[in-house]
mmCIF file of C-alpha atoms and ligand atoms in Angstrom:
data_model
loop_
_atom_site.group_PDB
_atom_site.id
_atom_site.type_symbol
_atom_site.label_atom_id
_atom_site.label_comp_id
_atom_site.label_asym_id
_atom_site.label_seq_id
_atom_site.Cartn_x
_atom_site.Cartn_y
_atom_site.Cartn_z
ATOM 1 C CA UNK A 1 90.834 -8.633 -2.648
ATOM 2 C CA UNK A 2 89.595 -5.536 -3.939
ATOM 3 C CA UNK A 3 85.608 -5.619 -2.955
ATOM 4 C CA UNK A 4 84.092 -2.989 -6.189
ATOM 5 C CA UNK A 5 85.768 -4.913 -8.979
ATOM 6 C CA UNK A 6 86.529 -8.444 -7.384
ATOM 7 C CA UNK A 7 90.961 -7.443 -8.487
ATOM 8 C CA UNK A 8 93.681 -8.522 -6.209
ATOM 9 C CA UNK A 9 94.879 -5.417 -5.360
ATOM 10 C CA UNK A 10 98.243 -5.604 -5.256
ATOM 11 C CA UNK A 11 98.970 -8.177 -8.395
ATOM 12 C CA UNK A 12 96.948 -5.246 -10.315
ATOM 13 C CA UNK A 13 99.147 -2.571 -9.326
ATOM 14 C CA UNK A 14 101.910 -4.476 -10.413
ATOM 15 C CA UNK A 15 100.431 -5.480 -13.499
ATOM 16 C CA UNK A 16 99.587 -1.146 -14.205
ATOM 17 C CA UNK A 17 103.475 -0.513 -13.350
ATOM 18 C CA UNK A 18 103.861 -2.414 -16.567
ATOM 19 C CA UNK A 19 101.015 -2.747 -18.963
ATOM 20 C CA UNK A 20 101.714 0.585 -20.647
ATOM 21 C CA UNK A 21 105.009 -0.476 -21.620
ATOM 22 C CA UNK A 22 104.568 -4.486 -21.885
ATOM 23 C CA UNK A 23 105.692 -3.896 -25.262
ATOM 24 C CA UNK A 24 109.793 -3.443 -23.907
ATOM 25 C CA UNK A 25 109.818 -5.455 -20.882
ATOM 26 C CA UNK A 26 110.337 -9.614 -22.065
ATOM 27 C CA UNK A 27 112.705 -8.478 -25.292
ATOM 28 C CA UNK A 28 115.787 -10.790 -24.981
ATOM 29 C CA UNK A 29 118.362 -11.822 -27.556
ATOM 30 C CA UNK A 30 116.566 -14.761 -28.506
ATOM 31 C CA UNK A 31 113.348 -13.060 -28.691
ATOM 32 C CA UNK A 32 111.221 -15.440 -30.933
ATOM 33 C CA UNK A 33 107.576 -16.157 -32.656
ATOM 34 C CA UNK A 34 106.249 -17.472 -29.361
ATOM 35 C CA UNK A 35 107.199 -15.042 -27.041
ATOM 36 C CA UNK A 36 105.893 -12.136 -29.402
ATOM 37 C CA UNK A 37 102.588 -13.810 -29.349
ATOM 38 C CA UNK A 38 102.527 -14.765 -25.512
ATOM 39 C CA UNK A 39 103.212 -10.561 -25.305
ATOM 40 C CA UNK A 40 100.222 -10.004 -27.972
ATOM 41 C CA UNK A 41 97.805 -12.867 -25.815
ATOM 42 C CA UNK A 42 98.787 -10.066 -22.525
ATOM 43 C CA UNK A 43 98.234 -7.324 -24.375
ATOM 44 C CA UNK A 44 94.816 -8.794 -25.307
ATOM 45 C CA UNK A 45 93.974 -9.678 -21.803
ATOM 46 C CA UNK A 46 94.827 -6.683 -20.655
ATOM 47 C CA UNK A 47 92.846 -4.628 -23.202
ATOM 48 C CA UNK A 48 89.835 -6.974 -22.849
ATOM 49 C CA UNK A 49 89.839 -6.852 -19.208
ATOM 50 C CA UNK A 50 89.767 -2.823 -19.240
ATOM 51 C CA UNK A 51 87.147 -3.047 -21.569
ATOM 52 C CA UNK A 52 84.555 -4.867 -19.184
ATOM 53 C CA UNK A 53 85.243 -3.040 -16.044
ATOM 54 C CA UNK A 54 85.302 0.054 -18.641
ATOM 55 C CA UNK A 55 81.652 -1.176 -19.615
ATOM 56 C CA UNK A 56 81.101 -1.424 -15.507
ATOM 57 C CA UNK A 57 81.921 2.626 -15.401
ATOM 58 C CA UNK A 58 79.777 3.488 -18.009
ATOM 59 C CA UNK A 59 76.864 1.679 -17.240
ATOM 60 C CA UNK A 60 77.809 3.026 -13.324
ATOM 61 C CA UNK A 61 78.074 6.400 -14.753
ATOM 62 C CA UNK A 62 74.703 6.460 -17.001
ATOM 63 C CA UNK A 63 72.678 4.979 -14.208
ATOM 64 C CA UNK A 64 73.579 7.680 -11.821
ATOM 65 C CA UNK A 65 73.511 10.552 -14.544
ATOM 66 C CA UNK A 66 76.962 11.522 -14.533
ATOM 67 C CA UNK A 67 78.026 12.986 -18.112
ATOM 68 C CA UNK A 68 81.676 12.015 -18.198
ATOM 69 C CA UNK A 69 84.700 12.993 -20.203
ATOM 70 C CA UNK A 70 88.154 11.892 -20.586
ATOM 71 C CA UNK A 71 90.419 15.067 -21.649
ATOM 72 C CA UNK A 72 93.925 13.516 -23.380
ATOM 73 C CA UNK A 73 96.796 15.632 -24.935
ATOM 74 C CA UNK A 74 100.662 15.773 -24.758
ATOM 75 C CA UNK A 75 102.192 17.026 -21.403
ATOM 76 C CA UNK A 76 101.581 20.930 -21.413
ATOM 77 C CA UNK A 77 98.819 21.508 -24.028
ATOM 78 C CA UNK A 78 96.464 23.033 -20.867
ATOM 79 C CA UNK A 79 94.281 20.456 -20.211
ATOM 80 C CA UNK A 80 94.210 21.537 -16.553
ATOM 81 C CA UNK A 81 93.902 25.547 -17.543
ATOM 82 C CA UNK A 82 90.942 24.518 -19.454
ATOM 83 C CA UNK A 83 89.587 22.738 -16.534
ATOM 84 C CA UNK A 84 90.271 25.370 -14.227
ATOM 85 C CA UNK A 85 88.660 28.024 -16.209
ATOM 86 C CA UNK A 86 85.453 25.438 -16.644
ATOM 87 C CA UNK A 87 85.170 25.191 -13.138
ATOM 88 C CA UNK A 88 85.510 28.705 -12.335
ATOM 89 C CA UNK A 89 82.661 29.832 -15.242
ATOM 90 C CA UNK A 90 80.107 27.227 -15.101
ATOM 91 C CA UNK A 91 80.334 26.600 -10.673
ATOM 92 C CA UNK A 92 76.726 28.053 -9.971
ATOM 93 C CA UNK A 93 75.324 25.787 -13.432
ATOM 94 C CA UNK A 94 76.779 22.080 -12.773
ATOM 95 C CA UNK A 95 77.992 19.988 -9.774
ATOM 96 C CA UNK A 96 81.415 18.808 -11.096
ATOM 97 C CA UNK A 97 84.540 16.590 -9.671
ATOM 98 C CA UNK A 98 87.541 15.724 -11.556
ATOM 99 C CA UNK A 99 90.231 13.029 -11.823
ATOM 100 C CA UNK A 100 93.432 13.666 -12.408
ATOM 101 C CA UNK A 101 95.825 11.431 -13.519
ATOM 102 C CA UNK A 102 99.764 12.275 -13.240
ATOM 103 C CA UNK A 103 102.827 9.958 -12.945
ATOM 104 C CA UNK A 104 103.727 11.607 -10.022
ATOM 105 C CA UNK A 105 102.737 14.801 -7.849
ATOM 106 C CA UNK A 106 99.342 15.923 -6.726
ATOM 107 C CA UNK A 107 99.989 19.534 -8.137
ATOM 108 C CA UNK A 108 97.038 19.657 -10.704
ATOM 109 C CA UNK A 109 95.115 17.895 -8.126
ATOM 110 C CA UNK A 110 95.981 21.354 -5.738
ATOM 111 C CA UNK A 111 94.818 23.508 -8.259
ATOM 112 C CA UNK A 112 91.339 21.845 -8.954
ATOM 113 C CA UNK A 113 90.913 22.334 -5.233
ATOM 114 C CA UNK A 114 91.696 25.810 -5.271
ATOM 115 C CA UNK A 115 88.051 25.961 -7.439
ATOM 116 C CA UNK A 116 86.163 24.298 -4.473
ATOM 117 C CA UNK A 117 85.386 21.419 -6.696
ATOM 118 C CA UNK A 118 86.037 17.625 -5.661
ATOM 119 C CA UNK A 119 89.117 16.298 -6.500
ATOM 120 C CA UNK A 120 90.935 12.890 -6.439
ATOM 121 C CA UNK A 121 94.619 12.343 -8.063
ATOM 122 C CA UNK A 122 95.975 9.349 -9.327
ATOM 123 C CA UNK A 123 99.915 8.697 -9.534
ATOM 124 C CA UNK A 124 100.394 6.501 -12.175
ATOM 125 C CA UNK A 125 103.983 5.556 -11.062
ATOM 126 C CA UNK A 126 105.768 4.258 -14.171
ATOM 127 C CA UNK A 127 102.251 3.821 -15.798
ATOM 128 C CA UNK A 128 101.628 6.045 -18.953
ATOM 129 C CA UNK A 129 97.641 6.568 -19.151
ATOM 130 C CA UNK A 130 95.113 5.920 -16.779
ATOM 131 C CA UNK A 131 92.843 2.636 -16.706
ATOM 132 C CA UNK A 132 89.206 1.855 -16.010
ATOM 133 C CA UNK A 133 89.880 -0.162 -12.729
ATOM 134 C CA UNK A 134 91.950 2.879 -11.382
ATOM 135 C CA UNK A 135 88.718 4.958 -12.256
ATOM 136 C CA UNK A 136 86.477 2.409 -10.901
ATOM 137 C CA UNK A 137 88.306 3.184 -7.356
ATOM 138 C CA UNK A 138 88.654 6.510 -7.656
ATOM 139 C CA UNK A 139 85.049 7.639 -8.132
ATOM 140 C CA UNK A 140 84.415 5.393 -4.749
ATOM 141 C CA UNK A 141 84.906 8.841 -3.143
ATOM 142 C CA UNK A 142 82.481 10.893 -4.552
ATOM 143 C CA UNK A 143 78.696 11.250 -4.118
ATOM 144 C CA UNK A 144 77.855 10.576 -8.011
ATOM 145 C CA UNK A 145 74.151 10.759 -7.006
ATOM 146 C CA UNK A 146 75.098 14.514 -6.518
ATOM 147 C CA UNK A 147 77.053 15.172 -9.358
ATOM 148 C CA UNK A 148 76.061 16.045 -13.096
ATOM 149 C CA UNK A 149 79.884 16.477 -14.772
ATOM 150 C CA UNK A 150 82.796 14.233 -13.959
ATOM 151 C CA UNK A 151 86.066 15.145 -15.966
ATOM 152 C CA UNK A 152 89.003 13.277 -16.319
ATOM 153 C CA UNK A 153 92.486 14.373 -16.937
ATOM 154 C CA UNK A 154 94.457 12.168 -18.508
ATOM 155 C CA UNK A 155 98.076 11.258 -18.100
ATOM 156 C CA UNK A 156 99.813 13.652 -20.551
ATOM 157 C CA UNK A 157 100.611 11.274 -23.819
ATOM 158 C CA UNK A 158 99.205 11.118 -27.244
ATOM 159 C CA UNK A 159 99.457 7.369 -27.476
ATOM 160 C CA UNK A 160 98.617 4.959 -24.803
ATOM 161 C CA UNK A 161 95.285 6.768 -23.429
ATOM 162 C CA UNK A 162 93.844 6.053 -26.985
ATOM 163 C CA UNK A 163 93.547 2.342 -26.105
ATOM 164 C CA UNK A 164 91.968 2.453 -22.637
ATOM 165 C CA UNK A 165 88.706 3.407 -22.235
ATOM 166 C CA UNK A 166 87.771 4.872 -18.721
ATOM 167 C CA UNK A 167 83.621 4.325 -19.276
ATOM 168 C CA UNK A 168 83.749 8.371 -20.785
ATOM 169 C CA UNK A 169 81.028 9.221 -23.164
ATOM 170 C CA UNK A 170 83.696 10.723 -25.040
ATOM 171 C CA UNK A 171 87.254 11.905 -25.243
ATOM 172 C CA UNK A 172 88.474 15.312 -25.455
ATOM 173 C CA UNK A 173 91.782 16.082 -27.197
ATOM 174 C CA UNK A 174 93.500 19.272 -26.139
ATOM 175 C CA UNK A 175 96.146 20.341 -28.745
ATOM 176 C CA UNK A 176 98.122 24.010 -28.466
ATOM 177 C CA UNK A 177 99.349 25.927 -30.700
ATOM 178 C CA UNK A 178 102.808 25.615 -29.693
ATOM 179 C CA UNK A 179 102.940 21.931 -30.585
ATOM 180 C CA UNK A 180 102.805 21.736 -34.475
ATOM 181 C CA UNK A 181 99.934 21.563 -36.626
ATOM 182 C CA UNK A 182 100.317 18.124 -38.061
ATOM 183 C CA UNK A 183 99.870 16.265 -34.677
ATOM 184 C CA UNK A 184 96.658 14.822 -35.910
ATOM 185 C CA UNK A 185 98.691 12.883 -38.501
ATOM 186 C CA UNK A 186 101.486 11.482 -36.403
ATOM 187 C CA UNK A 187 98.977 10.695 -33.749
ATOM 188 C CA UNK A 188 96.096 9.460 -35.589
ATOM 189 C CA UNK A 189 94.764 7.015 -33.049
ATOM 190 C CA UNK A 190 93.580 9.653 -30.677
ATOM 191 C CA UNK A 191 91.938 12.360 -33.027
ATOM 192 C CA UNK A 192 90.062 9.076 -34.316
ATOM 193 C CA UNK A 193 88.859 8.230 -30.696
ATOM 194 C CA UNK A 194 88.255 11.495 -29.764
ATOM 195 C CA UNK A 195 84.713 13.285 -30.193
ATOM 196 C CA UNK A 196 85.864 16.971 -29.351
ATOM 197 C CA UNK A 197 89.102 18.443 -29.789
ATOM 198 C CA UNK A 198 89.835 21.672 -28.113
ATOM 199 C CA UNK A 199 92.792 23.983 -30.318
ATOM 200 C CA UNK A 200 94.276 25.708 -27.224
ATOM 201 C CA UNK A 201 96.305 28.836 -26.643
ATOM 202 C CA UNK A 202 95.211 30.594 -29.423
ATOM 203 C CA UNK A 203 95.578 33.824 -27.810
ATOM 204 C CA UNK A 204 99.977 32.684 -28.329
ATOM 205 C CA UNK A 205 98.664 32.727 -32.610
ATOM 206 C CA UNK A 206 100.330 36.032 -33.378
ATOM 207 C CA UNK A 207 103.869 34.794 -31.899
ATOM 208 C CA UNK A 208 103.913 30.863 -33.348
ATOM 209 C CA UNK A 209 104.186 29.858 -36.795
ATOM 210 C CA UNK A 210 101.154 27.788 -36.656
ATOM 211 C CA UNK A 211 98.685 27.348 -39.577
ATOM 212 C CA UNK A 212 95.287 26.463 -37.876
ATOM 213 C CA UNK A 213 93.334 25.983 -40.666
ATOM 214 C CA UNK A 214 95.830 23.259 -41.754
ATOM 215 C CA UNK A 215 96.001 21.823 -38.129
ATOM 216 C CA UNK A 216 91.575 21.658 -38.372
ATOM 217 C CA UNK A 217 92.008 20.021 -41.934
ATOM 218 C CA UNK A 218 94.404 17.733 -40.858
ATOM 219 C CA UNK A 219 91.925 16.386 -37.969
ATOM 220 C CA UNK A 220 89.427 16.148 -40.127
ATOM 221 C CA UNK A 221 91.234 13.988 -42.267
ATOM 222 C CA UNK A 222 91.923 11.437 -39.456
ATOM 223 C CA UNK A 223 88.418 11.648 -38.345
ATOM 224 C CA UNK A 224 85.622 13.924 -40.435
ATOM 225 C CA UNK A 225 83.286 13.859 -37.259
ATOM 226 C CA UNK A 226 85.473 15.551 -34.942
ATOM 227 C CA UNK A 227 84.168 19.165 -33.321
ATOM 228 C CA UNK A 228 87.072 21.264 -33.128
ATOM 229 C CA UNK A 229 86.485 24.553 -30.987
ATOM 230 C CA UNK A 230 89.124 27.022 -30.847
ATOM 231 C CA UNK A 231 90.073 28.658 -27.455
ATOM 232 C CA UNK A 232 92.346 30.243 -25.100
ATOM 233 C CA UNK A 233 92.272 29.127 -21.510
ATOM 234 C CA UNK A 234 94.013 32.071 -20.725
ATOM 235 C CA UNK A 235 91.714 34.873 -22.232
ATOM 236 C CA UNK A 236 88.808 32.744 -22.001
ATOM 237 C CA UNK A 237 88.523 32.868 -25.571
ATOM 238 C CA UNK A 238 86.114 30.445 -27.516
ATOM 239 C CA UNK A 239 85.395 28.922 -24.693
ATOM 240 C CA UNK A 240 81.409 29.864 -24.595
ATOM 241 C CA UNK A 241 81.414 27.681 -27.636
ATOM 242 C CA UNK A 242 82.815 24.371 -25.733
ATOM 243 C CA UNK A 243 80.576 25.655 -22.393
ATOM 244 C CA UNK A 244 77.649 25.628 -24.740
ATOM 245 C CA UNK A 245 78.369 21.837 -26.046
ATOM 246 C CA UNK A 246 79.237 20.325 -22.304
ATOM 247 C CA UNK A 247 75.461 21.471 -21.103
ATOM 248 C CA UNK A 248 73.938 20.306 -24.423
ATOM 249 C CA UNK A 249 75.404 17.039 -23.795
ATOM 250 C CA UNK A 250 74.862 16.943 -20.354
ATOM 251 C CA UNK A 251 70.731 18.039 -20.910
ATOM 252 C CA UNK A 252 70.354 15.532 -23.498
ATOM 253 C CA UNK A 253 71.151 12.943 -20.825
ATOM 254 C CA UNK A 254 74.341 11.701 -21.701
ATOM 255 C CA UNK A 255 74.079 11.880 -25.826
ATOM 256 C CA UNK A 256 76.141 13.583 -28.360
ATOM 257 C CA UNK A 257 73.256 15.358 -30.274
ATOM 258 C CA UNK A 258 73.443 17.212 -33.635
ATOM 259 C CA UNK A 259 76.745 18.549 -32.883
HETATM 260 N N1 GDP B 1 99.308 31.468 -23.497
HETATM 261 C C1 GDP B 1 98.570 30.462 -23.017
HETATM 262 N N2 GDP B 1 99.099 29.627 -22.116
HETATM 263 C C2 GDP B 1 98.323 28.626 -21.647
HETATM 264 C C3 GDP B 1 96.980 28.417 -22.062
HETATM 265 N N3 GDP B 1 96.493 27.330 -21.441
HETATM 266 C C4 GDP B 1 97.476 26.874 -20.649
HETATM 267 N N4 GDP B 1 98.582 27.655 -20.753
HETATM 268 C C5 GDP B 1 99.866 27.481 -20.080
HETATM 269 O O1 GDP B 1 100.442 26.257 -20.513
HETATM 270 C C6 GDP B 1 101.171 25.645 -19.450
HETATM 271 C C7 GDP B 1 100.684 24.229 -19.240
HETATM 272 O O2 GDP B 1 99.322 24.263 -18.837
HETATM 273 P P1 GDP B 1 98.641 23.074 -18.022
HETATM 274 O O3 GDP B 1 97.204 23.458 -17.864
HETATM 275 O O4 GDP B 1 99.412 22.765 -16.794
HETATM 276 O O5 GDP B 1 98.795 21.882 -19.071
HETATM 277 P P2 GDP B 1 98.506 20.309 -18.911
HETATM 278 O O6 GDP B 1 99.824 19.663 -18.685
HETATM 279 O O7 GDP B 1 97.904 19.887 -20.216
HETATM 280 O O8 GDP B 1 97.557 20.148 -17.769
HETATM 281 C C8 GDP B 1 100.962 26.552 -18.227
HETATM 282 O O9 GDP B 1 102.066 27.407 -18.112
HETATM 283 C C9 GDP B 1 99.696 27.323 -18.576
HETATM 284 O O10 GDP B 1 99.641 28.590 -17.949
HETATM 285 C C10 GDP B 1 96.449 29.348 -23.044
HETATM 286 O O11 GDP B 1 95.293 29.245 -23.494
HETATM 287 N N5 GDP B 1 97.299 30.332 -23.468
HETATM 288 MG MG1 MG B 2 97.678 18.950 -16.037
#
């Protein structure tokens, strides 16, 4: 029995092999009413139970000062570039650690190290997002008294980290210019749950046939809040713009401002 969130370890571990996809996994040829709502009563367990130990993070998180962000996208878009580069620029301004969440491989994990900053990976096995009791653990190994800016990389996938929150103050979308402008649209959940969206690889505009004006309408559509900053991870780019809006939400202790 797992002593920080009362979960039998094991049982849950099972239960994260599967909940991404619990969807597939009981379809037989005599699927019926009642087994589609046993699957919706899991799925609502499930989604309910993330939500209090997600509550449990936050309140963990606020109480110790920690700003926190969860940074989603499809596989690729640079979410670890960006974080990389973050590191690297801001090291003398913020004490920062990072999660990073990957089915397999501590690779990303390597290359956050390489910055001097703390690190933990999570393998998410079959699992396609990351969940708040797998946060809940991994923060276990970091001072948080110490720290002012914990970021989270997400499992690459533009669908199932929309429903689980981690305890984040908010979610950061990382789309690239290689991956179409209309993502927004086909993805809608996300750009609706996320606060910030970060246009990546803009420096690749010349060579992709990429309308980002469309792509920035197109968010706003889903979700007229949303701050969209444009950068390249690679030139560094724009990204005084999104350094300038993680200290303004970290100084205002945790809020989102006038941004
Ligand atoms: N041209 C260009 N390439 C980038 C940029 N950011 C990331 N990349 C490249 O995109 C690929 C995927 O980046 P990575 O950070 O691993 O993406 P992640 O899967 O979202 O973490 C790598 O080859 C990066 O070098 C950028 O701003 N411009
Ligand atoms: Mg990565």
């Amino acid at each position: 029995m797992c002593t920080t969130c009362g979960c039998a370890a094991d049982e849950q571990y099972h239960h994260h092999q599967h909940d991404g996809h619990a969807h597939d996994r009981h379809h037989t040829h005599d699927d019926h009413a009642g087994d589609a709502s046993k699957k919706i009563q899991v799925e609502e367990d499930i989604l309910a139970r993330n939500n209090r130990l997600a509550a449990g993070n936050r309140q963990l998180f606020t109480q110790k000062g920690v700003f926190v962000l969860n940074l989603v996208s499809s596989p690729g878009s640079g979410k670890t570039t960006i974080l990389e580069r973050t590191l690297r620029d801001l090291a003398g301004r913020f004490k920062f650690a990072v999660i990073e969440g990957d089915q397999q491989t501590d690779n990303d994990a390597q290359r956050i190290a390489a910055t001097g900053v703390p690190v933990k990976q999570i393998n998410t096995g079959a699992g396609c997002h990351l969940d708040a009791h797998m946060v809940c653990h991994a923060v276990e190994e970091f001072d948080l008294d110490s720290l002012d800016i914990l970021l989270i990389e997400n499992v690459g996938n533009l669908v199932c980290p929309a429903s689980f929150d981690l305890g984040e103050q908010h979610k950061v979308v990382v789309l690239s210019v290689t991956e179409g402008e209309d993502k927004p649209l086909k993805y809608p959940q996300m750009f609706r749950k996320a606060d910030v969206m970060l246009l990546n690889k803009i420096d690749l505009l010349p060579y992709v046939d990429f309308d980002a004006e469309r792509c920035k309408e197109m968010a706003r559509r889903v979700n007229p809040d949303i701050l969209i900053f444009e950068v390249s991870s690679r030139t560094g780019e724009g990204m005084e713009m999104w350094y300038e809006w993680l200290a303004q939400g970290r100084d205002r202790g945790l809020g989102t401002g006038d941004w």
